[in-house]
Amino acid sequence: MAVRSLLTAGITGVGMSFPEKRLTNADLEKMVATNDEWIVERTGIRERRICEEGIGASFHGAKAAEAALEHAGIRPDEVDLIIVPTVTPDMMFPATACLIQEMIGATDAWGFDLEGACSGFLFALQNARAQIEAGHAKKVLVIGTEVMSSILDWTDRNSCILFGDGAGAVVVEAVDESRIGIFDAINGIDGAGGKFLHMKAGGSLMPASQETIDNKLHTVFQAGRDVYKFAVKGMAKVTKDIVDRNGFIGSDVDLFVPHQANIRIIEAAQRRVGLEDSQVAITIDRFGNTTAASIPSALRVAYEDGRLKEGSLVVLCAFGAGFTWGSCILRWTAP
Ligand code: UT7
């Protein structure tokens, strides 16, 4: 069990926002050599949402944040800190956190973006928890938001079928002493995995040039099979570890909310902890892999479906580019 401070951080609001436009597997069949059966069987994805041109990550991020604030019953000017995990910021700088701060009128907040790829939401949640437990912040917005469609090679069937756009957000606050909120987290990185999943150009190492554009280096590169092998093992292990080290067994878990990258990766983690289907949150069928947005938006869907009650035991986990991974265990503390 990790060391606990006197203040306990808990999730007190959750929101999401997705573009209207749906891209189905049938639509993709017209774009690349693929088919619905292959995509559903290998990934679990049936459709994903895609932003219109000219929409950056801040747009749905701000809407998801507003929904989370409304759920928590707090005003934007009460927010102390905004953390935005994303791999598709509106631009390299300023931070998307600054853009969203202005859009929602969080006049007393500071904030920053965080790059942890598919584990970004869990890394940001752990940061929010630490700020609250240290007494440095009272109300924190964590906003996972992505426009993955802006960094996909729409001629590469290995990657373009996997991802979608959208946003999810949570409000994290200090909860009453008598309640338990977030009570443990595990986070890890291993840079040796970087070669399997990355975007080569657009950073300081390889700035944009005619050559980088011609060679499609501003899009996701993924060695799918390699990432799959590490993700299956990594996500199952980090989930099992957090459940075990807190003295629980599978049947204690009310809801398992894994990062939504591939249904087969989720099922491997589910099996390792011994969870029934009814304990698992699945949104990959309708949203695809939305990177940092997948866990908070899946939480919002679960909340809307009445699957989260005061005190519900919730386990979150993720694995992604970097490699990065994480898990988190909490009691549900939102209304
Ligand atoms: O969230 C960040 C972390 N990312 C992930 O967790 C993704 C991890 N990787 C995966 O989810 C899977 O590896 C994929 C879904 C990307 C691919 O599934 P797979 O079962 O590993 O397939 P594969 O790459 O081994 O490819 C199997 C076959 C290949 O054909 P051959 O070489 O056997 O003739 C591919 O060319 O499937 C072919 N293929 C496709 N066929 C139809 C690859 N993509 C497609 C496609 N439609 N879209």
mmCIF file of C-alpha atoms and ligand atoms in Angstrom:
data_model
loop_
_atom_site.group_PDB
_atom_site.id
_atom_site.type_symbol
_atom_site.label_atom_id
_atom_site.label_comp_id
_atom_site.label_asym_id
_atom_site.label_seq_id
_atom_site.Cartn_x
_atom_site.Cartn_y
_atom_site.Cartn_z
ATOM 1 C CA MET A 1 0.000 0.000 0.000
ATOM 2 C CA ALA A 2 1.425 3.395 -0.976
ATOM 3 C CA VAL A 3 2.037 6.120 1.631
ATOM 4 C CA ARG A 4 -1.113 8.169 2.266
ATOM 5 C CA SER A 5 -1.244 11.849 3.176
ATOM 6 C CA LEU A 6 -4.031 13.350 5.273
ATOM 7 C CA LEU A 7 -5.759 14.893 2.281
ATOM 8 C CA THR A 8 -7.392 12.450 -0.114
ATOM 9 C CA ALA A 9 -7.975 13.346 -3.752
ATOM 10 C CA GLY A 10 -11.087 12.056 -5.470
ATOM 11 C CA ILE A 11 -12.837 12.421 -8.810
ATOM 12 C CA THR A 12 -15.862 14.695 -8.306
ATOM 13 C CA GLY A 13 -16.957 15.276 -11.892
ATOM 14 C CA VAL A 14 -16.545 13.680 -15.306
ATOM 15 C CA GLY A 15 -17.349 14.921 -18.814
ATOM 16 C CA MET A 16 -16.774 14.096 -22.456
ATOM 17 C CA SER A 17 -17.192 15.627 -25.890
ATOM 18 C CA PHE A 18 -16.984 13.977 -29.294
ATOM 19 C CA PRO A 19 -17.335 15.254 -32.841
ATOM 20 C CA GLU A 20 -20.605 14.377 -34.582
ATOM 21 C CA LYS A 21 -18.940 12.903 -37.658
ATOM 22 C CA ARG A 22 -18.732 9.085 -37.607
ATOM 23 C CA LEU A 23 -16.244 7.132 -39.695
ATOM 24 C CA THR A 24 -17.430 3.530 -39.936
ATOM 25 C CA ASN A 25 -15.474 0.457 -40.977
ATOM 26 C CA ALA A 26 -17.561 0.481 -44.181
ATOM 27 C CA ASP A 27 -16.294 4.029 -44.872
ATOM 28 C CA LEU A 28 -12.710 2.813 -44.360
ATOM 29 C CA GLU A 29 -13.258 -0.029 -46.826
ATOM 30 C CA LYS A 30 -13.553 2.677 -49.492
ATOM 31 C CA MET A 31 -10.271 4.298 -48.425
ATOM 32 C CA VAL A 32 -7.820 1.403 -47.823
ATOM 33 C CA ALA A 33 -7.679 -2.360 -48.403
ATOM 34 C CA THR A 34 -9.510 -3.454 -45.281
ATOM 35 C CA ASN A 35 -12.858 -4.856 -44.243
ATOM 36 C CA ASP A 36 -15.299 -4.658 -41.364
ATOM 37 C CA GLU A 37 -14.763 -8.277 -40.312
ATOM 38 C CA TRP A 38 -10.965 -7.881 -39.977
ATOM 39 C CA ILE A 39 -11.232 -4.644 -38.012
ATOM 40 C CA VAL A 40 -13.915 -5.930 -35.617
ATOM 41 C CA GLU A 41 -12.191 -9.267 -35.042
ATOM 42 C CA ARG A 42 -8.669 -7.876 -34.565
ATOM 43 C CA THR A 43 -9.494 -4.649 -32.704
ATOM 44 C CA GLY A 44 -13.143 -4.516 -31.582
ATOM 45 C CA ILE A 45 -13.658 -1.185 -33.387
ATOM 46 C CA ARG A 46 -16.851 -0.570 -35.400
ATOM 47 C CA GLU A 47 -16.680 3.199 -35.840
ATOM 48 C CA ARG A 48 -14.804 6.247 -34.611
ATOM 49 C CA ARG A 49 -15.504 9.991 -34.477
ATOM 50 C CA ILE A 50 -13.540 12.412 -36.647
ATOM 51 C CA CYS A 51 -13.197 16.199 -36.230
ATOM 52 C CA GLU A 52 -13.958 18.579 -39.066
ATOM 53 C CA GLU A 53 -10.928 20.375 -40.490
ATOM 54 C CA GLY A 54 -9.982 23.431 -38.450
ATOM 55 C CA ILE A 55 -10.888 21.861 -35.098
ATOM 56 C CA GLY A 56 -7.958 21.502 -32.695
ATOM 57 C CA ALA A 57 -7.713 19.464 -29.492
ATOM 58 C CA SER A 58 -8.747 22.473 -27.390
ATOM 59 C CA PHE A 59 -12.271 22.517 -28.871
ATOM 60 C CA HIS A 60 -13.614 19.226 -27.510
ATOM 61 C CA GLY A 61 -11.240 19.486 -24.535
ATOM 62 C CA ALA A 62 -13.008 22.679 -23.439
ATOM 63 C CA LYS A 63 -16.452 21.120 -23.919
ATOM 64 C CA ALA A 64 -15.500 17.997 -21.946
ATOM 65 C CA ALA A 65 -14.064 20.232 -19.198
ATOM 66 C CA GLU A 66 -17.283 22.247 -19.006
ATOM 67 C CA ALA A 67 -19.318 19.056 -18.690
ATOM 68 C CA ALA A 68 -17.033 17.800 -15.908
ATOM 69 C CA LEU A 69 -17.300 21.115 -14.043
ATOM 70 C CA GLU A 70 -21.080 21.032 -14.315
ATOM 71 C CA HIS A 71 -21.135 17.496 -12.946
ATOM 72 C CA ALA A 72 -18.890 18.510 -10.037
ATOM 73 C CA GLY A 73 -21.006 21.606 -9.418
ATOM 74 C CA ILE A 74 -18.111 24.053 -9.506
ATOM 75 C CA ARG A 75 -17.453 27.238 -11.488
ATOM 76 C CA PRO A 76 -14.520 27.602 -13.915
ATOM 77 C CA ASP A 77 -13.026 30.389 -11.783
ATOM 78 C CA GLU A 78 -12.717 27.955 -8.857
ATOM 79 C CA VAL A 79 -10.254 25.735 -10.770
ATOM 80 C CA ASP A 80 -6.630 25.989 -9.521
ATOM 81 C CA LEU A 81 -4.882 23.829 -12.066
ATOM 82 C CA ILE A 82 -5.511 22.450 -15.568
ATOM 83 C CA ILE A 83 -3.492 19.476 -16.823
ATOM 84 C CA VAL A 84 -3.969 18.441 -20.459
ATOM 85 C CA PRO A 85 -2.533 15.090 -21.501
ATOM 86 C CA THR A 86 -2.420 15.016 -25.310
ATOM 87 C CA VAL A 87 -0.233 13.956 -28.235
ATOM 88 C CA THR A 88 -2.167 16.219 -30.601
ATOM 89 C CA PRO A 89 -2.007 19.706 -29.037
ATOM 90 C CA ASP A 90 -3.456 22.553 -31.108
ATOM 91 C CA MET A 91 0.160 23.645 -31.700
ATOM 92 C CA MET A 92 3.634 23.046 -30.248
ATOM 93 C CA PHE A 93 3.119 26.050 -27.966
ATOM 94 C CA PRO A 94 1.379 27.651 -26.209
ATOM 95 C CA ALA A 95 0.099 24.702 -24.224
ATOM 96 C CA THR A 96 -3.425 23.497 -24.960
ATOM 97 C CA ALA A 97 -4.026 23.995 -21.223
ATOM 98 C CA CYS A 98 -3.622 27.770 -21.818
ATOM 99 C CA LEU A 99 -6.054 27.710 -24.746
ATOM 100 C CA ILE A 100 -8.661 25.793 -22.754
ATOM 101 C CA GLN A 101 -8.125 28.012 -19.698
ATOM 102 C CA GLU A 102 -9.192 31.000 -21.760
ATOM 103 C CA MET A 103 -12.044 29.196 -23.527
ATOM 104 C CA ILE A 104 -13.711 28.063 -20.301
ATOM 105 C CA GLY A 105 -12.882 31.187 -18.269
ATOM 106 C CA ALA A 106 -10.781 29.459 -15.619
ATOM 107 C CA THR A 107 -9.381 32.821 -14.586
ATOM 108 C CA ASP A 108 -7.537 31.654 -11.452
ATOM 109 C CA ALA A 109 -5.915 28.512 -12.859
ATOM 110 C CA TRP A 110 -2.385 27.680 -13.912
ATOM 111 C CA GLY A 111 -1.679 24.656 -16.037
ATOM 112 C CA PHE A 112 0.374 22.677 -18.494
ATOM 113 C CA ASP A 113 0.251 19.935 -21.112
ATOM 114 C CA LEU A 114 1.620 16.487 -20.393
ATOM 115 C CA GLU A 115 2.858 14.001 -22.967
ATOM 116 C CA GLY A 116 2.353 10.418 -21.878
ATOM 117 C CA ALA A 117 0.590 9.126 -25.022
ATOM 118 C CA CYS A 118 -2.064 6.529 -24.157
ATOM 119 C CA SER A 119 -0.992 6.596 -20.486
ATOM 120 C CA GLY A 120 -1.129 10.406 -20.416
ATOM 121 C CA PHE A 121 -4.453 10.566 -18.603
ATOM 122 C CA LEU A 122 -3.195 8.332 -15.777
ATOM 123 C CA PHE A 123 0.048 10.310 -15.481
ATOM 124 C CA ALA A 124 -1.968 13.545 -15.304
ATOM 125 C CA LEU A 125 -4.376 12.060 -12.763
ATOM 126 C CA GLN A 126 -1.444 11.084 -10.555
ATOM 127 C CA ASN A 127 -0.108 14.648 -10.854
ATOM 128 C CA ALA A 128 -3.493 16.070 -9.900
ATOM 129 C CA ARG A 129 -3.679 13.740 -6.912
ATOM 130 C CA ALA A 130 -0.168 14.722 -5.787
ATOM 131 C CA GLN A 131 -0.921 18.461 -6.030
ATOM 132 C CA ILE A 132 -4.035 18.005 -3.931
ATOM 133 C CA GLU A 133 -2.474 15.710 -1.349
ATOM 134 C CA ALA A 134 0.434 18.165 -0.981
ATOM 135 C CA GLY A 135 -2.051 20.961 -0.352
ATOM 136 C CA HIS A 136 -0.962 22.975 -3.424
ATOM 137 C CA ALA A 137 -4.266 22.761 -5.297
ATOM 138 C CA LYS A 138 -7.895 22.290 -4.343
ATOM 139 C CA LYS A 139 -9.664 21.822 -7.658
ATOM 140 C CA VAL A 140 -7.864 20.341 -10.654
ATOM 141 C CA LEU A 141 -9.134 19.696 -14.166
ATOM 142 C CA VAL A 142 -7.534 16.790 -16.024
ATOM 143 C CA ILE A 143 -8.495 16.907 -19.704
ATOM 144 C CA GLY A 144 -7.481 14.170 -22.141
ATOM 145 C CA THR A 145 -8.170 15.441 -25.635
ATOM 146 C CA GLU A 146 -7.018 14.261 -29.035
ATOM 147 C CA VAL A 147 -7.438 14.914 -32.731
ATOM 148 C CA MET A 148 -5.690 11.711 -33.774
ATOM 149 C CA SER A 149 -7.099 12.094 -37.298
ATOM 150 C CA SER A 150 -4.675 15.006 -37.785
ATOM 151 C CA ILE A 151 -1.605 12.733 -37.431
ATOM 152 C CA LEU A 152 -2.737 9.632 -39.315
ATOM 153 C CA ASP A 153 -1.546 8.413 -42.684
ATOM 154 C CA TRP A 154 -4.909 7.708 -44.290
ATOM 155 C CA THR A 155 -3.243 5.368 -46.800
ATOM 156 C CA ASP A 156 -1.749 3.096 -44.086
ATOM 157 C CA ARG A 157 -4.292 0.414 -43.161
ATOM 158 C CA ASN A 158 -2.115 -0.759 -40.265
ATOM 159 C CA SER A 159 -2.711 2.434 -38.313
ATOM 160 C CA CYS A 160 -5.496 4.585 -39.783
ATOM 161 C CA ILE A 161 -8.258 2.170 -38.765
ATOM 162 C CA LEU A 162 -7.285 2.263 -35.095
ATOM 163 C CA PHE A 163 -7.704 5.811 -33.868
ATOM 164 C CA GLY A 164 -10.447 8.364 -33.276
ATOM 165 C CA ASP A 165 -10.932 11.933 -32.035
ATOM 166 C CA GLY A 166 -12.587 13.164 -28.864
ATOM 167 C CA ALA A 167 -12.103 14.329 -25.301
ATOM 168 C CA GLY A 168 -12.786 13.299 -21.731
ATOM 169 C CA ALA A 169 -12.211 15.283 -18.551
ATOM 170 C CA VAL A 170 -12.390 14.830 -14.805
ATOM 171 C CA VAL A 171 -12.436 17.234 -11.877
ATOM 172 C CA VAL A 172 -10.191 16.111 -9.017
ATOM 173 C CA GLU A 173 -10.741 17.623 -5.573
ATOM 174 C CA ALA A 174 -9.801 16.967 -1.962
ATOM 175 C CA VAL A 175 -12.598 14.825 -0.588
ATOM 176 C CA ASP A 176 -13.956 14.731 2.925
ATOM 177 C CA GLU A 177 -11.738 12.818 5.414
ATOM 178 C CA SER A 178 -14.416 10.213 5.918
ATOM 179 C CA ARG A 179 -14.296 9.239 2.234
ATOM 180 C CA ILE A 180 -11.666 7.479 0.198
ATOM 181 C CA GLY A 181 -10.900 8.668 -3.336
ATOM 182 C CA ILE A 182 -7.795 7.794 -5.339
ATOM 183 C CA PHE A 183 -5.704 5.577 -3.076
ATOM 184 C CA ASP A 184 -2.970 4.021 -5.184
ATOM 185 C CA ALA A 185 -1.290 4.340 -8.573
ATOM 186 C CA ILE A 186 1.535 2.675 -10.466
ATOM 187 C CA ASN A 187 3.275 4.459 -13.350
ATOM 188 C CA GLY A 188 6.188 3.439 -15.544
ATOM 189 C CA ILE A 189 8.138 4.237 -18.692
ATOM 190 C CA ASP A 190 10.647 2.367 -20.843
ATOM 191 C CA GLY A 191 12.278 4.395 -23.597
ATOM 192 C CA ALA A 192 13.498 1.228 -25.321
ATOM 193 C CA GLY A 193 9.936 0.912 -26.647
ATOM 194 C CA GLY A 194 10.039 4.234 -28.487
ATOM 195 C CA LYS A 195 11.169 2.682 -31.736
ATOM 196 C CA PHE A 196 7.913 0.720 -32.078
ATOM 197 C CA LEU A 197 5.460 3.633 -31.882
ATOM 198 C CA HIS A 198 6.265 7.268 -32.602
ATOM 199 C CA MET A 199 5.973 10.248 -34.935
ATOM 200 C CA LYS A 200 9.343 10.970 -36.491
ATOM 201 C CA ALA A 201 9.135 14.598 -37.601
ATOM 202 C CA GLY A 202 7.815 17.911 -36.371
ATOM 203 C CA GLY A 203 9.932 18.097 -33.212
ATOM 204 C CA SER A 204 13.347 19.698 -32.659
ATOM 205 C CA LEU A 205 15.209 16.654 -33.939
ATOM 206 C CA MET A 206 13.565 16.686 -37.341
ATOM 207 C CA PRO A 207 11.686 19.942 -38.001
ATOM 208 C CA ALA A 208 9.145 20.098 -40.808
ATOM 209 C CA SER A 209 10.642 20.277 -44.295
ATOM 210 C CA GLN A 210 9.502 19.375 -47.782
ATOM 211 C CA GLU A 211 11.311 16.061 -47.335
ATOM 212 C CA THR A 212 9.545 15.181 -44.046
ATOM 213 C CA ILE A 213 6.195 15.953 -45.653
ATOM 214 C CA ASP A 214 6.970 13.975 -48.808
ATOM 215 C CA ASN A 215 8.059 10.987 -46.696
ATOM 216 C CA LYS A 216 4.936 11.164 -44.474
ATOM 217 C CA LEU A 217 6.982 11.580 -41.313
ATOM 218 C CA HIS A 218 4.349 13.707 -39.571
ATOM 219 C CA THR A 219 2.066 10.743 -39.013
ATOM 220 C CA VAL A 220 1.872 7.847 -36.556
ATOM 221 C CA PHE A 221 4.403 5.081 -37.141
ATOM 222 C CA GLN A 222 3.463 1.857 -35.374
ATOM 223 C CA ALA A 223 4.981 -1.612 -35.497
ATOM 224 C CA GLY A 224 1.599 -3.039 -34.509
ATOM 225 C CA ARG A 225 2.521 -6.616 -33.725
ATOM 226 C CA ASP A 226 5.462 -5.566 -31.481
ATOM 227 C CA VAL A 227 3.400 -2.991 -29.626
ATOM 228 C CA TYR A 228 0.648 -5.553 -29.229
ATOM 229 C CA LYS A 229 2.966 -8.057 -27.547
ATOM 230 C CA PHE A 230 4.283 -5.519 -25.031
ATOM 231 C CA ALA A 231 0.823 -4.014 -24.436
ATOM 232 C CA VAL A 232 -0.824 -7.366 -23.687
ATOM 233 C CA LYS A 233 1.823 -8.224 -21.100
ATOM 234 C CA GLY A 234 2.279 -4.722 -19.732
ATOM 235 C CA MET A 235 -1.347 -3.811 -19.257
ATOM 236 C CA ALA A 236 -2.243 -7.139 -17.662
ATOM 237 C CA LYS A 237 0.705 -6.893 -15.251
ATOM 238 C CA VAL A 238 0.134 -3.309 -14.130
ATOM 239 C CA THR A 239 -3.557 -4.063 -13.522
ATOM 240 C CA LYS A 240 -2.888 -7.256 -11.577
ATOM 241 C CA ASP A 241 -0.148 -5.547 -9.535
ATOM 242 C CA ILE A 242 -2.373 -2.718 -8.323
ATOM 243 C CA VAL A 243 -5.268 -5.014 -7.446
ATOM 244 C CA ASP A 244 -2.956 -7.443 -5.582
ATOM 245 C CA ARG A 245 -0.921 -4.896 -3.687
ATOM 246 C CA ASN A 246 -4.066 -3.316 -2.296
ATOM 247 C CA GLY A 247 -5.349 -6.660 -1.063
ATOM 248 C CA PHE A 248 -8.255 -7.063 -3.491
ATOM 249 C CA ILE A 249 -9.338 -9.862 -5.797
ATOM 250 C CA GLY A 250 -11.173 -9.618 -9.111
ATOM 251 C CA SER A 251 -14.649 -9.953 -7.645
ATOM 252 C CA ASP A 252 -14.067 -6.860 -5.443
ATOM 253 C CA VAL A 253 -13.765 -4.621 -8.504
ATOM 254 C CA ASP A 254 -16.975 -2.796 -9.448
ATOM 255 C CA LEU A 255 -15.651 -1.339 -12.697
ATOM 256 C CA PHE A 256 -12.465 -1.874 -14.688
ATOM 257 C CA VAL A 257 -11.837 1.013 -17.073
ATOM 258 C CA PRO A 258 -8.881 0.145 -19.309
ATOM 259 C CA HIS A 259 -7.359 2.300 -22.046
ATOM 260 C CA GLN A 260 -9.235 1.380 -25.216
ATOM 261 C CA ALA A 261 -6.556 0.384 -27.757
ATOM 262 C CA ASN A 262 -7.623 -3.111 -28.755
ATOM 263 C CA ILE A 263 -10.356 -5.378 -27.373
ATOM 264 C CA ARG A 264 -7.908 -8.301 -27.270
ATOM 265 C CA ILE A 265 -5.464 -6.336 -25.082
ATOM 266 C CA ILE A 266 -8.341 -5.437 -22.748
ATOM 267 C CA GLU A 267 -9.498 -9.060 -22.562
ATOM 268 C CA ALA A 268 -5.979 -10.213 -21.645
ATOM 269 C CA ALA A 269 -5.895 -7.819 -18.678
ATOM 270 C CA GLN A 270 -9.455 -8.794 -17.746
ATOM 271 C CA ARG A 271 -8.524 -12.498 -17.686
ATOM 272 C CA ARG A 272 -5.364 -11.891 -15.663
ATOM 273 C CA VAL A 273 -7.364 -10.233 -12.863
ATOM 274 C CA GLY A 274 -10.307 -12.634 -13.223
ATOM 275 C CA LEU A 275 -13.031 -10.161 -14.173
ATOM 276 C CA GLU A 276 -16.428 -10.865 -15.723
ATOM 277 C CA ASP A 277 -17.500 -8.902 -18.822
ATOM 278 C CA SER A 278 -20.028 -7.065 -16.643
ATOM 279 C CA GLN A 279 -17.138 -5.512 -14.674
ATOM 280 C CA VAL A 280 -15.406 -4.028 -17.737
ATOM 281 C CA ALA A 281 -16.044 -0.684 -19.479
ATOM 282 C CA ILE A 282 -15.845 -0.959 -23.266
ATOM 283 C CA THR A 283 -16.138 2.027 -25.615
ATOM 284 C CA ILE A 284 -13.635 1.015 -28.299
ATOM 285 C CA ASP A 285 -16.477 -0.235 -30.522
ATOM 286 C CA ARG A 286 -17.889 3.280 -30.915
ATOM 287 C CA PHE A 287 -14.854 5.566 -30.428
ATOM 288 C CA GLY A 288 -11.742 3.585 -31.452
ATOM 289 C CA ASN A 289 -8.478 4.455 -29.715
ATOM 290 C CA THR A 290 -8.671 8.078 -28.582
ATOM 291 C CA THR A 291 -5.273 7.962 -26.816
ATOM 292 C CA ALA A 292 -5.345 10.255 -23.721
ATOM 293 C CA ALA A 293 -9.120 10.719 -24.006
ATOM 294 C CA SER A 294 -10.112 7.067 -23.804
ATOM 295 C CA ILE A 295 -10.186 6.501 -20.018
ATOM 296 C CA PRO A 296 -11.959 9.722 -18.955
ATOM 297 C CA SER A 297 -14.538 9.410 -21.741
ATOM 298 C CA ALA A 298 -15.141 5.751 -20.822
ATOM 299 C CA LEU A 299 -15.691 6.924 -17.238
ATOM 300 C CA ARG A 300 -18.297 9.411 -18.461
ATOM 301 C CA VAL A 301 -20.081 6.720 -20.480
ATOM 302 C CA ALA A 302 -20.082 4.426 -17.425
ATOM 303 C CA TYR A 303 -21.447 7.251 -15.253
ATOM 304 C CA GLU A 304 -24.250 7.933 -17.767
ATOM 305 C CA ASP A 305 -25.049 4.212 -17.838
ATOM 306 C CA GLY A 306 -25.426 4.208 -14.036
ATOM 307 C CA ARG A 307 -22.409 1.924 -13.522
ATOM 308 C CA LEU A 308 -20.636 4.239 -11.030
ATOM 309 C CA LYS A 309 -22.020 4.782 -7.529
ATOM 310 C CA GLU A 310 -20.561 6.437 -4.422
ATOM 311 C CA GLY A 311 -17.856 4.092 -3.152
ATOM 312 C CA SER A 312 -17.638 1.913 -6.281
ATOM 313 C CA LEU A 313 -14.183 0.312 -6.532
ATOM 314 C CA VAL A 314 -12.719 1.421 -9.878
ATOM 315 C CA VAL A 315 -9.494 0.223 -11.509
ATOM 316 C CA LEU A 316 -7.951 2.159 -14.409
ATOM 317 C CA CYS A 317 -5.024 1.042 -16.563
ATOM 318 C CA ALA A 318 -3.166 2.010 -19.729
ATOM 319 C CA PHE A 319 -0.225 1.144 -21.949
ATOM 320 C CA GLY A 320 1.099 3.288 -24.776
ATOM 321 C CA ALA A 321 3.865 4.901 -26.795
ATOM 322 C CA GLY A 322 7.139 5.476 -25.008
ATOM 323 C CA PHE A 323 6.585 2.834 -23.759
ATOM 324 C CA THR A 324 4.448 4.242 -20.982
ATOM 325 C CA TRP A 325 2.075 2.432 -18.645
ATOM 326 C CA GLY A 326 0.068 2.962 -15.544
ATOM 327 C CA SER A 327 -2.770 1.877 -13.318
ATOM 328 C CA CYS A 328 -4.823 3.575 -10.652
ATOM 329 C CA ILE A 329 -7.288 2.338 -8.039
ATOM 330 C CA LEU A 330 -9.953 4.537 -6.513
ATOM 331 C CA ARG A 331 -13.331 4.744 -4.868
ATOM 332 C CA TRP A 332 -15.888 6.717 -6.891
ATOM 333 C CA THR A 333 -16.607 10.047 -5.208
ATOM 334 C CA ALA A 334 -18.597 12.010 -7.803
ATOM 335 C CA PRO A 335 -22.319 12.746 -7.390
HETATM 336 O O1 UT7 B 1 -2.703 2.703 -27.843
HETATM 337 C C1 UT7 B 1 -1.351 2.641 -28.098
HETATM 338 C C2 UT7 B 1 -0.858 1.294 -28.158
HETATM 339 N N1 UT7 B 1 -1.222 0.662 -29.395
HETATM 340 C C3 UT7 B 1 -1.732 -0.537 -29.374
HETATM 341 O O2 UT7 B 1 -1.970 -1.063 -28.320
HETATM 342 C C4 UT7 B 1 -1.922 -1.256 -30.684
HETATM 343 C C5 UT7 B 1 -1.291 -2.594 -30.593
HETATM 344 N N2 UT7 B 1 -1.388 -3.398 -31.789
HETATM 345 C C6 UT7 B 1 -2.569 -3.909 -32.216
HETATM 346 O O3 UT7 B 1 -3.615 -3.633 -31.681
HETATM 347 C C7 UT7 B 1 -2.531 -4.887 -33.362
HETATM 348 O O4 UT7 B 1 -1.210 -5.302 -33.597
HETATM 349 C C8 UT7 B 1 -3.143 -4.364 -34.689
HETATM 350 C C9 UT7 B 1 -4.635 -4.226 -34.513
HETATM 351 C C10 UT7 B 1 -2.489 -3.037 -35.045
HETATM 352 C C11 UT7 B 1 -2.878 -5.382 -35.790
HETATM 353 O O5 UT7 B 1 -3.426 -6.659 -35.432
HETATM 354 P P1 UT7 B 1 -2.543 -7.990 -35.566
HETATM 355 O O6 UT7 B 1 -3.417 -9.110 -35.220
HETATM 356 O O7 UT7 B 1 -1.289 -7.777 -34.751
HETATM 357 O O8 UT7 B 1 -2.244 -8.030 -37.107
HETATM 358 P P2 UT7 B 1 -0.826 -8.003 -37.853
HETATM 359 O O9 UT7 B 1 -0.203 -6.666 -37.779
HETATM 360 O O10 UT7 B 1 -0.035 -9.177 -37.369
HETATM 361 O O11 UT7 B 1 -1.288 -8.266 -39.326
HETATM 362 C C12 UT7 B 1 -1.937 -9.491 -39.724
HETATM 363 C C13 UT7 B 1 -2.315 -9.385 -41.172
HETATM 364 C C14 UT7 B 1 -1.173 -8.868 -42.043
HETATM 365 O O12 UT7 B 1 -1.221 -9.547 -43.272
HETATM 366 P P3 UT7 B 1 -0.226 -10.742 -43.605
HETATM 367 O O13 UT7 B 1 1.147 -10.169 -43.443
HETATM 368 O O14 UT7 B 1 -0.508 -11.789 -42.560
HETATM 369 O O15 UT7 B 1 -0.593 -11.114 -44.996
HETATM 370 C C15 UT7 B 1 -1.516 -7.414 -42.266
HETATM 371 O O16 UT7 B 1 -0.970 -6.895 -43.450
HETATM 372 O O17 UT7 B 1 -3.372 -8.420 -41.316
HETATM 373 C C16 UT7 B 1 -3.014 -7.444 -42.311
HETATM 374 N N3 UT7 B 1 -3.620 -6.177 -41.959
HETATM 375 C C17 UT7 B 1 -4.874 -5.844 -42.333
HETATM 376 N N4 UT7 B 1 -5.818 -6.482 -43.039
HETATM 377 C C18 UT7 B 1 -6.991 -5.870 -43.221
HETATM 378 C C19 UT7 B 1 -3.091 -5.163 -41.249
HETATM 379 N N5 UT7 B 1 -3.981 -4.163 -41.134
HETATM 380 C C20 UT7 B 1 -5.098 -4.549 -41.808
HETATM 381 C C21 UT7 B 1 -6.342 -3.961 -42.039
HETATM 382 N N6 UT7 B 1 -7.258 -4.653 -42.738
HETATM 383 N N7 UT7 B 1 -6.640 -2.733 -41.561
#
